[in-house]
Amino acid sequence: MNRLQDAYKETPFQVNGHGPRKIQVLKEAFENLDGQLESEMYGKGKLIEDFQEKMASVLGKEAAVFFPSGTMAQQITMRIWCDEKGLKKVAYHPLCHLEVHEEDGLKELHQIESVLLADKTRVIEFEDVTGMKEEVACVLLELPQREIGGLLPDYQTLEAISAYCKEKGIMLHLDGARLFEILPYYEKNAAEICSFFDSVYISFYKGIGGIAGAVLAGDNDFIEKSKVWKRRHGGDLISLYPYYLSADYYFEKRIGKMKQYYEEAKELAGFYNQCYGVSTKPEVPVSNMFHVHFDAPKEVMELILTEICKDADVGLSSYVREVTETISYFEVSIGDLYEKLPHEKLTDAFKLLDARMRANSDKT
Amino acid sequence: MNRLQDAYKETPFQVNGHGPRKIQVLKEAFENLDGQLESEMYGKGKLIEDFQEKMASVLGKEAAVFFPSGTMAQQITMRIWCDEKGLKKVAYHPLCHLEVHEEDGLKELHQIESVLLADKTRVIEFEDVTGMKEEVACVLLELPQREIGGLLPDYQTLEAISAYCKEKGIMLHLDGARLFEILPYYEKNAAEICSFFDSVYISFYKGIGGIAGAVLAGDNDFIEKSKVWKRRHGGDLISLYPYYLSADYYFEKRIGKMKQYYEEAKELAGFYNQCYGVSTKPEVPVSNMFHVHFDAPKEVMELILTEICKDADVGLSSYVREVTETISYFEVSIGDLYEKLPHEKLTDAFKLLDARMRANSDKT
C-alpha cells in the first residue's frame, strides 16, 4: 500500500468507478433474493438458463453461456474457430487481453499463434484486416480498445470489416468487455453491434459493476461446443450463481446509466484537458473511459494527486503508471461515484492540479 | 424432473447430504460478515491470503492457493509435474475424475497421457505402482476412491507408495476432494496424510458443504507456478470471495463433524445391508460415503424409492443408476440431514424397502 493509494481511499470523494470492491457488493445483490431459489447444477437449472437466454436476447444471438471469466471464454472461442477452420492462427490488436494479460494461455494451452494487427497507438482499421499477409481462422476486435484509452473505429469500419471477413470465411469475434459502455457513442443497441460478429464476449464487472463473470454468445452449435471446453478448462463449476445473480442485479441497476457515464466522461476529460501539461486519450471520450497523460514523471504525479486528495477532498486516481521518465498516465472509468461529486470540489481539484502542473514545469 | 426426484424433494426427511443447494447457502455464509471487508484483486488481498495460509497450515504444506474448481487445480498440477520431469505422462485410477469427468481436458489442453492403475473394482495398491511398465511424471491417488463407493487403501500402503515414489523421483499427488471425510477412519490429521504427497487438492462442496471451489497446496515454488497456470486457464478471477469466504464459513461449521458423519454412514450402511437384495460398497464404510447396490433394475428401484418417500416420509435417494439390466445403485453421502431423521421413520423406511425387495424378487 503506498501513500497515494491510502490518500485516495481516505478522501471523501472519488472520481472513478462505482466504489470500492467490498463484499457489500455481493450482499446488496442477494439482499432481496429468496433464499429458497435453487442453485443450478453444473450449468443446468432455471436460474442460469433464464439469465443466459436473457443475455442471448440482449446480444441478438441464438444462445449464450455464462463463464467465470472472459479469459476462459475468449481462449475457448479462439480454439473453437481455429478447430473449425483447421488453422491455429488468429489476428488481434497488439494490446489485446489475450496477448498481454493471460500469461500466454492461448499459446500454452491451445497452441494458437497470434497475428498482430495495427500498432499500439491506434485501433484496427479496415486496411489492417485486408492487408493481412497470413491466413487466420478468426479476427478479434476489442470495442473499445481499452489499453489505449478506449478508442473505437468508425461504425462504417465495423461494417466493412464484418463484410470482408464474411466474404473471406474469417470468423469475427467481439471482445465486448465494455460493450454496453460504447452503445451511446454509436447510438446503436447491443444486438445491432453484435450482428457484425460471429461470437461475442461481454463482462459484468466493468461498467455493470458486478463481482466477476462473463457471457459468451453465438449460434447454438458454437455455444454447445464452448460448454465442452468450459468443462475442460475447469470452468464448469457446480454453482456459479454468486456471479450471474449479481451480474443480473447490477445489469438491471446500471444498464440504463451508460449514456450518463459517457456524458460525464466527456465532461471530465474536458476538465483534464484544460490543465497545464495534461491531456486525455482520446481527447473526447467515446465511452465511459479514457486515459489521462501527464507531462511529469510518475513520482511527481503521485505527490500531486496525494495532495489533491488531502487538500481538495477529491481522489482523481489511486495510482499512476510510467510511460517514459518524463511522462506518466492513469486510466479513468466513470461509474456511479461521479454524480455524487460536488461541482465545487471538482473545480477546486482541477484548479489545484493545474497550479501544481505549472509549478512543476517551472521547476524543471 | 422425474417422479422420484420430485418425491424426494417433497418428502419431509432426506437421508443424504446437508440439504438442497439453495442460494440460502450463500446468504447464510455472508449473513454475519462485515460488508466493508474488501475483496481481493486477482488473488491478492488479506481475505484470500489469510484463508490460503490457514489451509496451508491445516494441510501441513508451505503454501496453498484457492482455485474456482478442482478440475482446474488438478490438471494444472499434472502439467507442472510433467513439465518438471520433461515427461507428459501421469498414472491414476481408471475412474479418476480427470479420466471420466473432465471431457479429456488433460489430453486436449495439456497433451498429457494417462496410464491407468488397478481396475474399476478396487483401489490402487502398492504392486500397481511398482509394477508400472511405463515411466510417469506423477502418480495421483484419490482418497477415498469415490466412483467405487469411497474405498481406501491401508495406511501402510500409503506409506509404501509414498516412499517408493520418492525413491523413484515420481511426484505423488493427492486428490483429496473428500480428505477430511476419511481422517476419522485413518485416525490421522490432514497434515499427516498430506505428508505422503508432494501436492494436494481439497474441495469445499463435498463434506464441507460450501458453494464451490478448491485449494491446492504444496511447496512455494509449485504454488507460484500454479498461479501462472491459473491465470492461463481463466481461473484468476478478480474476485473469488463468494467461494472462499463461504468455504471458510462451512469449514468452521462442519470440520468437527466428520467423525459423526463417518459413524452415521456405518450405521446407515448396516440398515441397508439387512435388507433383502441390498448391499453396500464398501460393506463397512471408511468415510461418510458408500454406494448401495440393488438386485433389481433401475426402473423398479425408482418405483420402490418413490413409494418410500410417500409412505414412510423418508427420501433414501433422489436417483438410481443402472449397473446392468438387473442391478442398479446409488451413492450415499452423509451430512447434516442424517441426525435430523427420527429413528422410527428410518426403521419404517427400511422395513418397507426390505418388504418391497422381497416382493419384487418373488415376482421375477
XYZ file of C-alpha atoms in Angstrom:
728
model
C 0.000 0.000 0.000
C 1.533 3.336 -0.971
C 0.742 6.900 0.116
C -1.397 7.801 -2.907
C -3.480 4.658 -2.595
C -4.061 5.360 1.097
C -4.936 9.005 0.462
C -7.334 8.024 -2.362
C -9.155 5.578 -0.120
C -9.451 8.061 2.708
C -10.537 11.107 0.737
C -14.300 11.779 0.822
C -14.893 11.951 -2.954
C -13.530 9.600 -5.596
C -13.943 10.280 -9.285
C -13.733 6.762 -10.741
C -15.921 3.713 -10.788
C -18.821 2.601 -8.652
C -16.960 2.498 -5.346
C -14.561 0.116 -3.650
C -14.870 -3.625 -4.284
C -16.242 -4.588 -0.888
C -18.224 -7.699 -0.049
C -21.239 -5.434 0.374
C -21.456 -5.645 -3.447
C -22.436 -9.299 -3.049
C -24.607 -8.717 -0.005
C -26.591 -5.985 -1.769
C -27.218 -8.188 -4.818
C -28.532 -11.042 -2.668
C -30.385 -8.994 -0.071
C -33.764 -9.233 -1.768
C -33.338 -12.631 -3.380
C -35.351 -15.520 -1.969
C -33.036 -17.929 -0.153
C -35.200 -20.833 -1.361
C -34.183 -20.337 -5.007
C -32.298 -23.407 -6.164
C -28.729 -23.330 -7.420
C -28.055 -24.630 -10.907
C -26.002 -27.830 -11.069
C -23.049 -27.717 -13.475
C -24.734 -25.239 -15.818
C -28.212 -26.769 -15.665
C -31.097 -25.103 -13.869
C -33.731 -22.448 -14.272
C -31.793 -19.523 -12.765
C -28.756 -19.809 -15.021
C -30.756 -20.750 -18.104
C -33.074 -17.766 -17.685
C -30.106 -15.417 -17.372
C -28.357 -16.914 -20.379
C -31.498 -16.628 -22.509
C -31.914 -13.033 -21.433
C -28.339 -12.216 -22.433
C -28.660 -14.072 -25.749
C -31.669 -11.910 -26.470
C -29.923 -8.662 -25.439
C -26.997 -9.554 -27.714
C -29.219 -10.780 -30.566
C -27.655 -14.253 -30.668
C -29.180 -17.746 -30.690
C -27.574 -18.770 -27.425
C -25.378 -17.586 -24.580
C -23.459 -19.249 -21.788
C -22.133 -17.825 -18.539
C -18.397 -18.181 -17.860
C -16.443 -17.474 -14.683
C -14.043 -15.297 -16.692
C -13.529 -13.612 -20.026
C -10.051 -15.080 -20.244
C -11.607 -18.526 -20.362
C -14.458 -17.542 -22.684
C -12.206 -15.895 -25.259
C -9.466 -18.529 -25.394
C -12.178 -21.114 -25.913
C -13.732 -19.030 -28.674
C -10.413 -18.825 -30.469
C -9.952 -22.588 -30.085
C -13.372 -23.414 -31.493
C -12.954 -21.160 -34.536
C -9.411 -22.467 -35.129
C -10.558 -26.087 -34.898
C -13.394 -25.332 -37.291
C -11.030 -23.828 -39.851
C -8.231 -26.320 -39.238
C -5.878 -23.384 -38.779
C -4.265 -22.429 -35.470
C -3.849 -18.729 -36.111
C -5.891 -15.711 -35.066
C -5.435 -11.962 -35.528
C -5.898 -9.218 -32.972
C -4.508 -5.925 -31.643
C -1.032 -5.911 -30.021
C -2.677 -4.798 -26.756
C -5.398 -7.450 -26.868
C -6.169 -9.027 -23.464
C -5.109 -12.435 -24.806
C -1.727 -11.038 -25.794
C -0.881 -9.013 -22.698
C -2.834 -10.241 -19.648
C -3.198 -14.006 -19.869
C 0.323 -15.395 -19.400
C 0.172 -16.696 -22.980
C -2.659 -19.106 -22.203
C -3.705 -19.107 -25.858
C -0.286 -20.386 -26.876
C 0.449 -22.589 -23.862
C -2.956 -24.282 -23.636
C -4.188 -24.128 -27.215
C -1.050 -23.791 -29.351
C -2.700 -20.931 -31.228
C -0.452 -18.316 -32.816
C -1.370 -14.664 -32.959
C -1.001 -12.216 -35.832
C -0.859 -8.643 -34.547
C -2.897 -6.022 -36.411
C -2.407 -2.241 -36.292
C 0.020 -0.923 -33.663
C 0.000 0.119 -30.033
C -1.074 3.687 -30.783
C -4.303 3.128 -32.720
C -7.250 0.805 -33.345
C -7.517 -1.832 -36.077
C -8.696 -0.284 -39.347
C -10.196 -1.916 -42.444
C -6.831 -1.862 -44.244
C -5.164 -3.750 -41.382
C -7.574 -6.617 -41.939
C -7.491 -6.642 -45.732
C -3.721 -6.224 -45.740
C -3.036 -9.320 -43.606
C -0.257 -11.373 -45.189
C -1.184 -14.535 -43.292
C -4.330 -16.590 -43.329
C -6.146 -16.657 -39.963
C -9.175 -18.507 -38.598
C -10.504 -15.542 -36.683
C -10.142 -11.798 -36.227
C -10.814 -10.399 -32.752
C -11.875 -6.782 -32.296
C -11.969 -5.167 -28.859
C -14.525 -2.369 -28.586
C -13.388 -0.054 -27.094
C -9.636 -0.788 -27.278
C -9.015 -0.460 -23.564
C -5.252 -0.292 -23.265
C -5.035 2.814 -25.483
C -7.663 4.746 -23.585
C -10.779 3.152 -25.001
C -10.674 4.058 -28.697
C -13.241 2.946 -31.273
C -13.213 2.504 -35.038
C -15.945 4.224 -37.059
C -19.201 2.381 -37.358
C -18.614 2.127 -41.116
C -15.288 0.430 -40.419
C -17.039 -2.212 -38.354
C -19.484 -2.800 -41.173
C -16.694 -3.073 -43.717
C -14.512 -5.411 -41.622
C -17.514 -7.626 -40.922
C -18.473 -7.844 -44.602
C -14.880 -8.567 -45.595
C -14.461 -11.349 -43.008
C -17.752 -12.917 -44.058
C -16.629 -12.905 -47.680
C -13.257 -14.435 -46.838
C -14.634 -17.023 -44.414
C -12.809 -15.484 -41.446
C -14.699 -15.650 -38.164
C -15.111 -12.296 -36.434
C -15.160 -12.180 -32.645
C -16.037 -9.244 -30.401
C -14.196 -8.624 -27.138
C -17.099 -6.658 -25.723
C -15.852 -6.428 -22.146
C -17.124 -2.829 -22.312
C -19.805 -3.285 -24.987
C -22.615 -1.527 -23.140
C -20.363 1.441 -22.438
C -19.896 2.225 -26.161
C -23.527 1.989 -27.302
C -24.323 5.678 -26.576
C -21.463 6.777 -28.853
C -22.510 4.552 -31.756
C -26.178 5.260 -30.994
C -26.919 1.570 -31.554
C -28.229 -1.209 -29.354
C -26.109 -4.216 -28.336
C -27.725 -6.579 -30.854
C -27.003 -4.163 -33.701
C -23.288 -4.068 -32.862
C -23.175 -7.833 -32.229
C -24.773 -8.567 -35.617
C -21.374 -7.828 -37.193
C -19.763 -10.640 -35.175
C -19.946 -14.447 -35.133
C -19.222 -14.578 -31.415
C -19.338 -12.043 -28.619
C -17.966 -11.918 -25.076
C -19.242 -9.428 -22.520
C -18.090 -8.781 -18.953
C -20.098 -7.975 -15.855
C -17.570 -6.217 -13.660
C -16.618 -3.232 -15.769
C -19.389 -0.675 -16.365
C -22.005 -3.068 -14.980
C -20.087 -3.321 -11.703
C -20.821 -6.959 -10.829
C -18.450 -9.242 -8.939
C -16.937 -11.276 -11.785
C -18.031 -13.369 -14.729
C -18.674 -13.164 -18.420
C -21.137 -14.236 -21.070
C -20.246 -15.747 -24.402
C -22.866 -15.609 -27.159
C -23.197 -17.009 -30.658
C -25.087 -19.657 -32.551
C -26.305 -22.845 -30.868
C -23.599 -25.095 -32.247
C -20.827 -22.732 -31.144
C -22.271 -22.361 -27.651
C -22.678 -26.125 -27.208
C -19.025 -26.606 -28.134
C -17.989 -23.851 -25.741
C -19.653 -25.733 -22.866
C -17.456 -28.781 -23.504
C -14.359 -26.577 -23.454
C -15.641 -24.802 -20.360
C -15.588 -28.155 -18.576
C -12.096 -28.905 -19.899
C -10.828 -25.557 -18.601
C -12.276 -26.230 -15.152
C -14.919 -23.509 -15.537
C -17.997 -25.701 -15.286
C -18.483 -25.127 -11.574
C -21.301 -26.857 -9.725
C -22.620 -23.396 -8.770
C -21.867 -20.114 -10.489
C -24.884 -18.316 -9.031
C -22.922 -15.918 -6.813
C -21.696 -14.351 -10.065
C -24.586 -14.491 -12.517
C -27.230 -13.474 -9.987
C -25.085 -10.480 -9.037
C -24.455 -9.810 -12.727
C -28.188 -9.734 -13.366
C -28.816 -7.457 -10.390
C -26.202 -4.886 -11.432
C -27.123 -5.191 -15.113
C -30.655 -4.077 -14.241
C -29.322 -1.386 -11.923
C -26.872 0.185 -14.374
C -27.706 -0.690 -17.969
C -29.797 2.484 -18.233
C -26.944 4.672 -16.982
C -24.408 4.107 -19.761
C -25.369 7.318 -21.581
C -24.931 9.281 -18.361
C -21.465 7.767 -17.738
C -20.488 8.633 -21.327
C -21.599 12.264 -20.987
C -19.825 12.547 -17.637
C -16.645 11.092 -19.134
C -16.690 13.782 -21.824
C -17.201 16.480 -19.190
C -14.388 15.166 -17.004
C -11.987 14.804 -19.937
C -12.696 18.477 -20.689
C -11.600 19.422 -17.157
C -8.366 17.473 -17.525
C -7.583 18.944 -20.937
C -7.851 22.471 -19.549
C -4.975 21.818 -17.161
C -1.389 22.660 -17.999
C 0.630 19.628 -19.175
C -2.347 17.305 -19.076
C -4.126 15.644 -21.989
C -6.606 12.809 -22.387
C -6.618 9.913 -24.855
C -8.921 10.111 -26.660
C -9.301 13.874 -26.388
C -13.068 13.407 -26.480
C -14.021 10.052 -24.943
C -16.196 7.608 -26.913
C -17.263 5.630 -23.850
C -17.160 5.962 -20.067
C -13.377 5.593 -20.094
C -10.233 7.404 -21.180
C -6.584 7.733 -20.234
C -5.013 10.852 -18.742
C -1.407 11.650 -19.724
C 0.840 13.987 -17.757
C 3.998 15.789 -18.769
C 5.532 14.776 -15.466
C 7.119 11.663 -14.032
C 5.100 9.096 -12.108
C 6.670 10.064 -8.750
C 5.794 13.743 -9.186
C 2.221 12.911 -10.171
C 1.835 10.642 -7.143
C 2.757 13.557 -4.892
C 0.421 15.959 -6.676
C -2.518 13.533 -6.641
C -1.937 12.768 -2.960
C -2.028 16.491 -2.245
C -5.313 16.860 -4.174
C -6.835 14.042 -2.117
C -5.862 15.808 1.083
C -6.380 19.479 0.193
C -9.347 19.306 -2.219
C -11.025 16.169 -0.823
C -11.036 14.642 -4.298
C -9.393 11.383 -5.402
C -8.576 11.645 -9.097
C -6.748 8.322 -9.255
C -5.352 5.768 -6.820
C -2.276 5.079 -8.961
C -0.028 6.470 -11.706
C 1.860 4.444 -14.297
C 5.088 5.386 -16.026
C 5.122 5.924 -19.805
C 8.632 7.394 -20.017
C 10.877 9.021 -17.438
C 9.045 12.315 -18.003
C 5.540 11.167 -18.928
C 3.009 9.241 -16.883
C -0.679 8.295 -17.080
C -3.677 6.697 -15.417
C -7.000 5.319 -16.585
C -10.363 6.860 -15.811
C -13.567 4.885 -15.848
C -16.807 6.641 -14.945
C -19.364 4.910 -12.764
C -21.848 5.768 -10.038
C -19.421 7.830 -7.969
C -19.047 10.722 -10.399
C -22.591 12.065 -9.971
C -22.041 12.249 -6.212
C -19.123 14.670 -6.605
C -19.969 18.235 -5.561
C -19.184 20.536 -8.501
C -17.176 22.985 -6.384
C -14.965 20.199 -5.055
C -14.183 19.127 -8.591
C -13.444 22.727 -9.605
C -11.080 23.085 -6.639
C -9.363 19.842 -7.510
C -8.688 20.885 -11.095
C -7.505 24.355 -10.047
C -5.016 22.664 -7.760
C -3.957 20.188 -10.457
C -3.379 22.993 -12.965
C -1.397 25.060 -10.442
C 0.767 22.125 -9.386
C 1.470 21.125 -13.007
C 2.585 24.697 -13.775
C 4.759 24.859 -10.660
C 6.355 21.535 -11.529
C 7.059 22.691 -15.065
C 8.742 25.868 -13.721
C 10.974 23.743 -11.508
C 12.249 21.527 -14.323
C -37.585 -33.759 -13.461
C -38.779 -37.316 -12.846
C -41.214 -38.748 -10.274
C -38.546 -39.989 -7.857
C -36.728 -36.655 -7.875
C -39.995 -34.838 -7.184
C -40.983 -37.249 -4.414
C -37.516 -36.985 -2.819
C -37.720 -33.205 -2.764
C -41.201 -33.190 -1.279
C -40.740 -35.829 1.395
C -40.123 -34.414 4.886
C -36.910 -36.322 5.676
C -33.933 -36.834 3.382
C -31.074 -39.117 4.284
C -28.217 -37.626 2.259
C -26.113 -34.524 2.406
C -26.589 -31.190 4.109
C -29.797 -30.202 2.330
C -30.701 -28.822 -1.079
C -28.291 -26.478 -2.847
C -30.297 -23.283 -2.395
C -28.956 -19.750 -2.507
C -29.594 -19.615 1.228
C -26.267 -21.459 1.481
C -24.560 -18.271 0.279
C -26.809 -15.945 2.251
C -26.124 -17.822 5.497
C -22.353 -17.692 4.962
C -22.408 -13.935 4.370
C -25.062 -13.006 6.915
C -22.644 -12.149 9.680
C -19.757 -10.928 7.550
C -18.998 -7.209 7.574
C -19.947 -5.687 4.214
C -16.989 -3.314 4.498
C -14.456 -6.144 4.114
C -12.525 -5.605 0.906
C -12.445 -8.073 -1.956
C -9.118 -9.429 -3.049
C -7.989 -8.327 -6.524
C -6.820 -11.155 -8.790
C -5.627 -13.313 -5.919
C -4.061 -10.520 -3.856
C -5.602 -9.266 -0.625
C -5.844 -10.015 3.058
C -9.031 -12.126 2.967
C -7.815 -14.633 0.386
C -4.265 -14.708 1.693
C -5.435 -15.397 5.243
C -7.625 -18.265 4.042
C -4.841 -19.735 1.918
C -2.374 -19.569 4.814
C -4.904 -21.238 7.087
C -5.418 -24.073 4.598
C -1.670 -24.467 4.009
C -1.305 -24.880 7.738
C -4.197 -27.385 8.023
C -2.643 -29.434 5.210
C 0.894 -29.087 6.540
C 2.262 -27.542 3.331
C 4.379 -24.438 2.676
C 1.708 -22.719 0.621
C -1.818 -23.029 -0.706
C -3.865 -21.282 -3.381
C -7.608 -21.102 -3.855
C -8.990 -22.297 -7.209
C -12.506 -21.984 -8.613
C -12.529 -25.737 -9.319
C -10.700 -28.973 -8.645
C -10.730 -29.757 -12.357
C -8.557 -26.717 -12.940
C -6.340 -27.296 -9.897
C -5.572 -30.911 -10.735
C -4.935 -30.512 -14.463
C -2.534 -27.730 -13.598
C -0.826 -29.919 -11.012
C -0.300 -32.663 -13.582
C 1.068 -30.096 -16.041
C 3.554 -28.657 -13.581
C 4.893 -32.057 -12.530
C 5.075 -33.198 -16.176
C 6.929 -30.052 -17.217
C 9.321 -30.510 -14.310
C 10.108 -34.087 -15.319
C 10.044 -33.396 -19.067
C 7.630 -36.307 -19.452
C 3.972 -35.908 -20.422
C 2.610 -38.976 -18.700
C 0.814 -39.479 -15.386
C -0.723 -42.509 -13.684
C -4.062 -42.754 -11.929
C -7.127 -44.932 -11.342
C -9.415 -45.732 -14.309
C -12.233 -43.905 -12.500
C -10.138 -40.839 -11.678
C -12.006 -37.529 -12.092
C -9.524 -36.461 -14.775
C -10.271 -39.580 -16.776
C -14.063 -39.672 -16.532
C -15.492 -36.216 -15.745
C -13.380 -33.604 -17.496
C -14.050 -34.110 -21.202
C -10.404 -35.098 -21.617
C -9.137 -31.665 -20.629
C -5.798 -33.167 -19.564
C -5.232 -34.500 -23.061
C -6.896 -31.701 -25.040
C -5.357 -28.778 -23.143
C -2.119 -30.257 -21.851
C -1.340 -33.185 -24.164
C -0.705 -35.361 -21.126
C -1.260 -39.100 -21.476
C -2.647 -41.223 -18.694
C -1.534 -44.637 -17.506
C -4.366 -46.441 -15.712
C -3.527 -48.272 -12.490
C -5.592 -51.036 -10.814
C -9.062 -51.656 -12.267
C -12.586 -50.364 -11.856
C -13.400 -52.678 -8.953
C -10.644 -51.807 -6.467
C -8.233 -49.150 -5.261
C -4.614 -48.715 -6.344
C -2.301 -50.983 -4.352
C 1.472 -50.852 -3.844
C 2.050 -53.513 -6.527
C 0.121 -51.456 -9.097
C 2.612 -48.648 -8.628
C 5.771 -50.765 -8.505
C 4.552 -52.862 -11.437
C 4.093 -49.919 -13.815
C 5.690 -50.715 -17.170
C 5.885 -47.074 -18.238
C 7.730 -44.166 -16.749
C 5.443 -41.405 -15.445
C 5.995 -37.938 -14.011
C 3.312 -38.245 -11.372
C 1.035 -40.731 -9.635
C -2.354 -39.446 -8.484
C -4.197 -41.143 -5.626
C -7.817 -40.300 -4.845
C -8.714 -40.825 -1.179
C -11.377 -42.151 -0.939
C -11.863 -43.575 -4.459
C -15.285 -42.045 -4.972
C -16.633 -43.814 -8.049
C -16.340 -47.241 -6.407
C -18.149 -46.261 -3.235
C -15.382 -44.442 -1.454
C -12.748 -47.134 -0.854
C -9.383 -46.556 0.801
C -6.044 -48.325 0.736
C -4.457 -49.287 4.056
C -2.427 -46.612 5.762
C 0.675 -48.805 5.335
C 0.010 -48.882 1.590
C 0.035 -45.083 1.501
C 3.328 -45.073 3.358
C 4.816 -47.630 0.992
C 3.629 -45.927 -2.206
C 4.910 -42.596 -0.949
C 8.344 -43.999 -0.087
C 8.560 -45.791 -3.449
C 7.633 -42.676 -5.447
C 10.134 -40.585 -3.509
C 12.848 -43.126 -4.239
C 11.995 -43.259 -7.940
C 11.584 -39.499 -8.359
C 7.886 -39.801 -9.169
C 5.726 -36.956 -7.861
C 2.776 -38.097 -5.750
C -0.440 -36.057 -5.856
C -3.492 -36.410 -3.612
C -6.987 -35.919 -4.972
C -8.340 -35.097 -1.551
C -11.775 -33.893 -2.641
C -13.037 -35.816 0.409
C -9.860 -35.683 2.520
C -11.499 -34.506 5.746
C -14.122 -37.246 5.466
C -11.508 -40.037 5.694
C -9.486 -38.754 8.633
C -11.662 -40.481 11.291
C -11.048 -43.868 9.619
C -7.276 -43.435 9.432
C -7.269 -41.723 12.839
C -4.820 -39.168 11.449
C -4.963 -35.423 10.893
C -4.928 -33.848 7.442
C -1.274 -32.842 7.615
C -0.241 -36.397 8.482
C -1.980 -37.795 5.396
C -0.725 -34.938 3.204
C 2.865 -35.522 4.314
C 2.926 -38.521 1.941
C 2.168 -36.288 -1.031
C 4.027 -33.592 -2.978
C 0.786 -31.796 -3.855
C -2.736 -31.931 -2.502
C -6.108 -30.737 -3.751
C -9.102 -30.421 -1.439
C -12.698 -29.460 -2.232
C -15.156 -27.336 -0.280
C -18.506 -28.545 -1.529
C -18.437 -32.220 -0.578
C -18.436 -32.941 3.165
C -17.728 -29.285 3.955
C -20.860 -28.237 2.063
C -19.645 -24.923 0.630
C -20.738 -23.471 -2.710
C -17.791 -24.365 -4.946
C -14.028 -24.048 -5.030
C -10.869 -25.894 -4.189
C -7.498 -25.423 -2.585
C -4.230 -26.661 -3.988
C -1.299 -26.991 -1.588
C 2.371 -27.812 -1.908
C 5.750 -26.141 -1.697
C 6.205 -22.444 -2.514
C 7.722 -22.987 -5.941
C 4.923 -25.326 -7.010
C 2.210 -22.957 -5.777
C 3.775 -19.948 -7.533
C 3.795 -21.896 -10.794
C 0.198 -22.958 -10.268
C -0.840 -19.291 -10.067
C 0.574 -18.627 -13.529
C -1.373 -21.598 -14.909
C -4.470 -20.484 -13.031
C -4.343 -17.249 -15.000
C -3.796 -19.151 -18.249
C -6.840 -21.340 -17.543
C -9.004 -18.291 -16.870
C -9.308 -19.085 -13.180
C -7.625 -15.963 -11.813
C -10.887 -14.076 -11.262
C -10.817 -10.515 -9.981
C -12.932 -11.731 -7.014
C -13.278 -15.271 -5.747
C -14.557 -14.233 -2.324
C -18.086 -15.607 -2.767
C -16.461 -19.040 -2.753
C -13.586 -18.893 -0.298
C -15.479 -16.922 2.342
C -18.295 -19.473 2.148
C -15.715 -22.258 2.179
C -14.220 -20.863 5.356
C -17.637 -20.474 6.990
C -18.695 -24.067 6.280
C -15.234 -25.422 7.073
C -15.554 -23.980 10.583
C -19.142 -25.199 10.848
C -18.513 -28.805 9.793
C -14.860 -29.769 10.186
C -15.627 -31.068 13.684
C -18.481 -33.249 12.450
C -16.567 -35.628 10.164
C -16.339 -38.333 12.821
C -20.090 -38.124 13.365
C -20.794 -38.423 9.608
C -18.487 -41.457 9.466
C -20.230 -43.212 12.372
C -23.635 -42.418 10.861
C -22.532 -43.793 7.496
C -21.576 -47.078 9.141
C -24.926 -47.214 10.923
C -26.876 -46.478 7.747
C -24.900 -48.998 5.691
C -25.838 -51.547 8.340
C -29.535 -50.806 7.770
C -29.158 -51.244 4.015
C -27.235 -54.495 4.356
C -30.019 -56.011 6.465
C -32.471 -55.637 3.562
C -33.120 -58.412 1.082
C -31.259 -57.968 -2.208
C -29.404 -54.885 -0.994
C -25.690 -54.497 -0.287
C -23.341 -51.596 0.245
C -19.889 -50.973 -1.216
C -17.872 -50.992 0.888
C -19.798 -53.207 3.281
C -18.467 -51.126 6.162
C -17.879 -47.532 5.050
C -14.481 -45.903 5.610
C -15.790 -42.342 5.254
C -19.135 -40.546 5.171
C -19.963 -42.138 1.793
C -20.771 -45.511 0.239
C -22.687 -46.984 -2.691
C -25.860 -49.037 -2.347
C -26.384 -51.838 -4.869
C -29.761 -53.459 -5.557
C -30.628 -56.780 -7.148
C -33.318 -55.015 -9.152
C -33.416 -52.851 -12.269
C -33.238 -49.079 -12.112
C -36.931 -48.651 -13.044
C -38.111 -50.972 -10.258
C -35.931 -49.213 -7.697
C -37.247 -45.812 -8.774
C -40.786 -47.008 -8.050
C -39.827 -48.501 -4.691
C -37.897 -45.405 -3.582
C -40.745 -43.131 -4.672
C -43.128 -45.240 -2.582
C -40.815 -44.968 0.450
C -40.766 -41.176 0.059
C -44.546 -41.083 0.059
C -45.428 -43.823 2.570
C -42.554 -43.616 5.050
C -41.754 -39.886 4.657
C -38.110 -40.757 4.010
C -36.064 -39.939 0.904
C -33.306 -42.546 0.570
C -32.073 -41.255 -2.786
C -33.252 -38.848 -5.481
C -31.962 -41.063 -8.313
C -30.944 -44.588 -9.269
C -28.305 -45.554 -11.839
C -28.173 -48.700 -13.927
C -25.293 -51.152 -13.460
C -26.769 -53.970 -15.579
C -30.323 -54.747 -16.660
C -30.947 -56.422 -13.304
C -28.681 -54.462 -10.969
C -28.767 -50.779 -10.016
C -27.179 -48.477 -7.460
C -26.981 -45.028 -5.919
C -24.452 -43.118 -3.847
C -24.934 -42.108 -0.247
C -23.097 -39.235 1.364
C -23.831 -38.370 4.970
C -24.122 -34.753 6.040
C -26.148 -32.643 8.442
C -29.534 -34.083 7.458
C -28.973 -37.569 8.856
C -29.027 -36.539 12.509
C -32.409 -34.875 11.966
C -34.051 -38.154 10.890
C -36.410 -39.593 13.522
C -35.274 -43.140 14.281
C -38.766 -44.620 13.832
C -39.105 -43.053 10.382
C -35.866 -44.653 9.340
C -36.943 -48.018 10.758
C -40.220 -47.771 8.827
C -38.391 -46.871 5.634
C -36.077 -49.858 5.842
C -38.952 -52.236 6.722
C -40.703 -51.039 3.589
C -37.537 -51.339 1.483
C -36.954 -54.905 2.687
C -40.593 -55.877 2.025
C -40.632 -54.366 -1.457
C -37.326 -56.006 -2.397
C -38.703 -59.408 -1.308
C -41.971 -58.849 -3.187
C -40.074 -57.847 -6.312
C -37.859 -60.915 -6.070
C -40.970 -63.161 -5.795
C -42.399 -61.567 -8.928
C -39.334 -62.205 -11.051
